[in-house]
Amino acid sequence: MRGRSRVFLLALVLFLALQAPASAGTKTYVIVFDGLPASPSGLLATVVTSFQLLYVLSPIQVIVVQIDESFVGVIKQLPGVLAVIPDVLHKVHTTRSWDFLELERNGAATGAWKDAAKYGVDAIIGNVDTGVWPESASFKDDGYSVPSRWRGKCITGNDTTFKCNNKLIGTGFFNLGFLASGLLQGKPPSQAAELYTPRDYIGHGTHTLSTAGGGFVPDASVFGHGKGTAKGGSPLARLAAYKACYAEGCSSSDILAAMVTAVEDGVNVLSLSVGGPADDYLSDPIAIGAFYAVQKGVTVVCSASNSGPQPGSVTNVAPWILTVGASTMDRDFPAYVTFGGVTSSMTIKGQSLSNSTLPQGQRYAMINAKNANAANVPSENSTLCFPGSLDSDKVRGKIVVCTRGVNARVEKGLVVKQAGGVGMVLCNGAGNGEDVIADPHLIAAAHVSYSQCINLFNYLGSTDNPVGYITASDARLGVKPAPVMAAFSSRGPNPITPQILKPDITAPGVSVIAAYSEAVSPTELSFDDRRVPYNIMSGTSMSCPHVSGIVGLIKTKYPDWTPAMIKSAIMTTAITGDNDSGKIRDETGAAATPFAYGSGHVRSVQALDPGLVYDTTSADYADFLCALRPTQNPLPLPLPVFGDDGKPRACSQGAQYGRPEDLNYPSIAVPCLSGSATVRRRVKNVGAAPCRYAVSVTEALAGVKVTVYPPELSFESYGEEREFTVRLEVQDAAAAANYVFGSIEWSEESESDPDRKHRVRSPIVAKTTCG
């Protein structure tokens, strides 16, 4: 029986059983085998008195069970068990962008997008998320056909109104892990019904899927802001939606089941704007599912998470995953706050998507929310504009200045409105710095940076009768500098293997307009009864599908390329500069580092013609995994790796697997550098031949000398590979005690065609201290 059929048969069998409350010690576990037993249930029954079998994922030798946690120890001792992983709840990582990514020029498609990549027409993009709103114009069937290689189905569950078509060709929903968590108990029947349909009741999945592969939709906007043609990166791609995320979160076992099903269905791009921290790759079901997908030729793109700018907060860090950070584009939605008298006024700029306006230039009384607290309410609460914290007598008819934090940004505006206020200025605290978000506020509003709000707070404290007004305007294009790293975008170093630089790339993830579910408000807040077909959202959740769409373009142009080759093309052609002749900056205005942007900001057109690529084979990954556990040989690999003969590979006693940093990866990371270290790489020619490349150290590392040998590489044919080494030699250990950053670049030299000039760049990070 195929995995998908087995999944949904089990869903029917277990539905009633999982409605009963689980006992206090009952939990869900993912059990990984080095070879799936003929009867998983029979094997478990030898040591466990009672259990529920939720999923059997035969392609990856995995089962998911609900058992009493007291049995975990004995299950780990069963023959063939590699790991027993607790199920955890993950969270989703929550128009103009394609022009900014150079696939359009002044609204017209470039030849690279339209002709070379054919708008991604041959790609099938699968999205594991909160489902999809199938009625959206972004998923309209405009003369498509279903690819013959597609093996999936349109599973609609209890939703008789849900329809797939030749654009949205497949759907499914995965809820057994979520049901076993017990989070559904006590919820109304309507919410329970949402678990049995692929329909999106949150909006997140519709937004991400349409960003990756939505079709062309003219005149899309959010409350009239940012009007233009909405489309995904691969607008002619076919799409499949796998619902594994719900309002309370996403069960890791449901995500894993969805990933395996998507691969078996025939997707060639898998996009996941979801994740969470993990201690190692074997304890991370997303890494396990992605590993299987990559071995089947499916490129897996994941968001880096929204826990920035904390160092080491990046997630989805397995080297076989393409991990995406988030940055701005050259568009914002300005809202201006003018305060002071007619002859002594000052204006500061923020952002807003509010559909409420105040009369142009009419001054209103202003008040700091700290001083507008209701009776018996501490000023700490009113400062943040908590519900019920404001005194109507103090606020009525005024513009209230609230501080960002704790409760939702849009909710603060509602609190002001309910207290009788006419407008809100939302000010960042020092921790949020310059990071401002355009939100669809319910009241005239502007979200303003910390540095600009200092002037406003100084004014409010200097006069007894402060006045001002708020002026909104439509989208502003050509904003500089851009890109700027989003404060929320999670940062490296890689918390599992610092020898692999993460994230890999950054892409637009701030104020992105895309399709949305009309079952939920644009703010996702219960008190907001507005509905919109397109919404603006920010997060690495939004940057991830931008890259997924670009992967679809590359896969269409080069259908035989491996996921590693596609990843390399995106990474080595990225740029680290902005549109203001400077380096990419972070939220403070300082220069960002590869721990924020990886190899740089994605460049779509250049990624379609990279010149050279770093290919990574199953044997490379096997050596990498064995290198992570050198003292434990002989052992089965911690993840199932299959050789060219189709048989599982294993770590061998006494074999030399090199070091983790020797994995053939497009970036280089060497923590704990002592004296010197040499890393090995190989590149494959995917351009015209014959050709010759010369290397240069384009950015030196402080305190570390970098030498590349050989300094030139020649290729006589397409697909030919050449090896080289990069030697890092410590010259000033103190200067490199903390991470230092640099890069090398291979530049094509062509006497016959001077215009043929590929540049293949790899960032390098290193430090001389350990830990």
Short mmCIF file of C-alpha atoms in Angstrom, two decimals, residues 236-412:
data_model
loop_
_atom_site.label_atom_id
_atom_site.label_comp_id
_atom_site.label_asym_id
_atom_site.label_seq_id
_atom_site.Cartn_x
_atom_site.Cartn_y
_atom_site.Cartn_z
CA LEU A 236 3.11 28.84 -14.46
CA ALA A 237 4.10 26.08 -12.02
CA ARG A 238 1.59 23.50 -10.77
CA LEU A 239 0.93 23.58 -7.06
CA ALA A 240 0.11 21.13 -4.26
CA ALA A 241 -0.93 22.09 -0.72
CA TYR A 242 -0.27 19.80 2.25
CA LYS A 243 -1.99 21.01 5.40
CA ALA A 244 -0.11 20.06 8.57
CA CYS A 245 -0.39 23.30 10.56
CA TYR A 246 -3.28 24.59 12.64
CA ALA A 247 -3.97 27.58 14.87
CA GLU A 248 -2.15 26.04 17.84
CA GLY A 249 0.85 24.86 15.82
CA CYS A 250 2.18 22.05 13.65
CA SER A 251 2.91 18.55 14.91
CA SER A 252 6.38 17.49 13.78
CA SER A 253 5.06 14.01 12.93
CA ASP A 254 2.30 15.50 10.77
CA ILE A 255 4.91 17.63 8.98
CA LEU A 256 7.06 14.56 8.37
CA ALA A 257 4.09 12.58 6.99
CA ALA A 258 3.21 15.49 4.70
CA MET A 259 6.78 15.73 3.39
CA VAL A 260 6.99 12.02 2.60
CA THR A 261 3.61 12.14 0.88
CA ALA A 262 4.62 15.16 -1.22
CA VAL A 263 7.75 13.39 -2.46
CA GLU A 264 5.79 10.25 -3.31
CA ASP A 265 3.21 12.40 -5.14
CA GLY A 266 5.85 13.81 -7.47
CA VAL A 267 6.66 17.38 -6.40
CA ASN A 268 10.12 18.60 -7.38
CA VAL A 269 10.19 21.61 -5.04
CA LEU A 270 9.12 21.41 -1.39
CA SER A 271 8.59 24.65 0.53
CA LEU A 272 8.27 24.80 4.34
CA SER A 273 7.81 28.09 6.18
CA VAL A 274 7.81 26.29 9.50
CA GLY A 275 10.32 24.87 11.95
CA GLY A 276 11.77 24.84 15.42
CA PRO A 277 15.02 24.27 17.30
CA ALA A 278 16.62 20.81 17.38
CA ASP A 279 19.64 19.29 19.13
CA ASP A 280 20.78 17.20 16.17
CA TYR A 281 19.59 16.10 12.75
CA LEU A 282 18.22 12.77 13.92
CA SER A 283 15.94 14.48 16.44
CA ASP A 284 14.52 16.83 13.80
CA PRO A 285 11.70 15.29 11.70
CA ILE A 286 11.98 18.12 9.16
CA ALA A 287 15.67 17.26 8.61
CA ILE A 288 14.75 13.57 8.27
CA GLY A 289 11.98 14.28 5.75
CA ALA A 290 14.17 16.71 3.82
CA PHE A 291 16.98 14.17 3.63
CA TYR A 292 14.65 11.66 2.02
CA ALA A 293 13.33 14.31 -0.37
CA VAL A 294 16.80 15.40 -1.51
CA GLN A 295 17.81 11.81 -2.21
CA LYS A 296 14.72 11.62 -4.44
CA GLY A 297 15.77 14.76 -6.34
CA VAL A 298 13.41 17.18 -4.57
CA THR A 299 14.84 20.54 -3.49
CA VAL A 300 13.70 21.47 0.03
CA VAL A 301 13.51 25.17 0.93
CA CYS A 302 12.86 26.19 4.56
CA SER A 303 12.56 29.42 6.51
CA ALA A 304 15.33 30.32 8.95
CA SER A 305 12.85 31.25 11.74
CA ASN A 306 11.86 34.58 13.31
CA SER A 307 13.95 34.60 16.49
CA GLY A 308 16.51 37.19 15.37
CA PRO A 309 18.68 38.98 15.91
CA GLN A 310 19.73 36.51 18.64
CA PRO A 311 22.97 34.73 17.59
CA GLY A 312 22.57 31.00 16.97
CA SER A 313 18.77 31.25 16.63
CA VAL A 314 18.63 29.92 13.05
CA THR A 315 16.64 26.70 12.51
CA ASN A 316 16.31 24.21 9.64
CA VAL A 317 20.10 24.04 9.48
CA ALA A 318 20.72 20.63 7.89
CA PRO A 319 23.13 21.02 4.95
CA TRP A 320 20.67 19.35 2.56
CA ILE A 321 18.09 22.11 3.28
CA LEU A 322 18.17 25.50 1.55
CA THR A 323 17.69 27.86 4.53
CA VAL A 324 16.34 31.36 3.89
CA GLY A 325 16.62 34.53 5.97
CA ALA A 326 14.47 37.63 5.48
CA SER A 327 15.29 41.16 4.36
CA THR A 328 13.50 44.21 2.99
CA MET A 329 12.86 45.23 -0.60
CA ASP A 330 12.90 48.72 -2.07
CA ARG A 331 9.25 49.42 -1.28
CA ASP A 332 7.56 50.70 1.83
CA PHE A 333 4.18 52.10 2.83
CA PRO A 334 4.95 55.46 4.43
CA ALA A 335 2.88 57.19 7.05
CA TYR A 336 4.06 60.53 8.42
CA VAL A 337 3.60 61.93 11.91
CA THR A 338 3.82 65.72 12.19
CA PHE A 339 3.90 67.23 15.67
CA GLY A 340 4.32 70.70 17.14
CA GLY A 341 2.92 74.10 16.27
CA VAL A 342 2.44 75.47 12.77
CA THR A 343 5.74 77.37 12.86
CA SER A 344 7.76 74.84 14.86
CA SER A 345 6.62 71.45 13.66
CA MET A 346 8.69 68.29 13.05
CA THR A 347 7.77 65.32 10.84
CA ILE A 348 8.90 61.72 11.32
CA LYS A 349 8.24 58.79 8.98
CA GLY A 350 6.78 55.42 9.79
CA GLN A 351 4.77 52.78 7.96
CA SER A 352 1.12 51.74 7.87
CA LEU A 353 -1.52 50.02 5.76
CA SER A 354 -4.41 51.55 7.67
CA ASN A 355 -7.55 52.15 5.65
CA SER A 356 -8.56 54.86 8.14
CA THR A 357 -7.42 58.43 7.56
CA LEU A 358 -7.55 61.75 9.37
CA PRO A 359 -8.36 65.08 7.69
CA GLN A 360 -5.25 66.35 5.90
CA GLY A 361 -3.22 68.67 8.11
CA GLN A 362 -5.78 68.95 10.93
CA ARG A 363 -4.00 68.96 14.27
CA TYR A 364 -5.25 66.76 17.12
CA ALA A 365 -4.26 66.69 20.75
CA MET A 366 -1.65 63.99 21.47
CA ILE A 367 -0.90 61.98 24.59
CA ASN A 368 1.74 59.52 25.69
CA ALA A 369 -0.08 56.29 26.57
CA LYS A 370 2.06 56.11 29.69
CA ASN A 371 0.10 59.10 31.01
CA ALA A 372 -3.28 57.84 29.82
CA ASN A 373 -3.65 54.97 32.26
CA ALA A 374 -7.07 54.17 33.66
CA ALA A 375 -7.73 54.13 37.40
CA ASN A 376 -5.87 51.37 39.23
CA VAL A 377 -3.94 50.45 36.05
CA PRO A 378 -0.13 50.72 36.22
CA SER A 379 1.47 52.97 33.63
CA GLU A 380 3.56 50.02 32.47
CA ASN A 381 0.35 48.51 31.06
CA SER A 382 -1.00 51.67 29.46
CA THR A 383 2.41 52.37 27.88
CA LEU A 384 1.89 49.18 25.85
CA CYS A 385 -1.81 49.95 25.26
CA PHE A 386 -3.04 46.74 26.81
CA PRO A 387 -6.79 46.09 26.58
CA GLY A 388 -8.63 48.03 29.30
CA SER A 389 -5.54 50.04 30.26
CA LEU A 390 -6.52 53.45 28.84
CA ASP A 391 -8.74 56.10 30.44
CA SER A 392 -11.37 57.27 27.95
CA ASP A 393 -11.50 60.73 29.52
CA LYS A 394 -7.78 61.18 28.88
CA VAL A 395 -7.77 59.65 25.40
CA ARG A 396 -11.00 60.74 23.72
CA GLY A 397 -10.39 62.67 20.49
CA LYS A 398 -6.62 62.35 20.72
CA ILE A 399 -3.73 60.65 18.96
CA VAL A 400 -2.23 58.18 21.43
CA VAL A 401 1.45 57.21 21.37
CA CYS A 402 1.81 53.52 22.28
CA THR A 403 4.97 51.44 22.68
CA ARG A 404 5.52 48.20 20.78
CA GLY A 405 5.70 44.94 22.68
CA VAL A 406 3.82 41.97 24.25
CA ASN A 407 0.36 42.37 22.65
CA ALA A 408 -0.32 42.53 18.91
CA ARG A 409 0.51 45.76 17.09
CA VAL A 410 -2.94 46.02 15.52
CA GLU A 411 -4.63 45.22 18.83
CA LYS A 412 -3.06 48.34 20.35
#
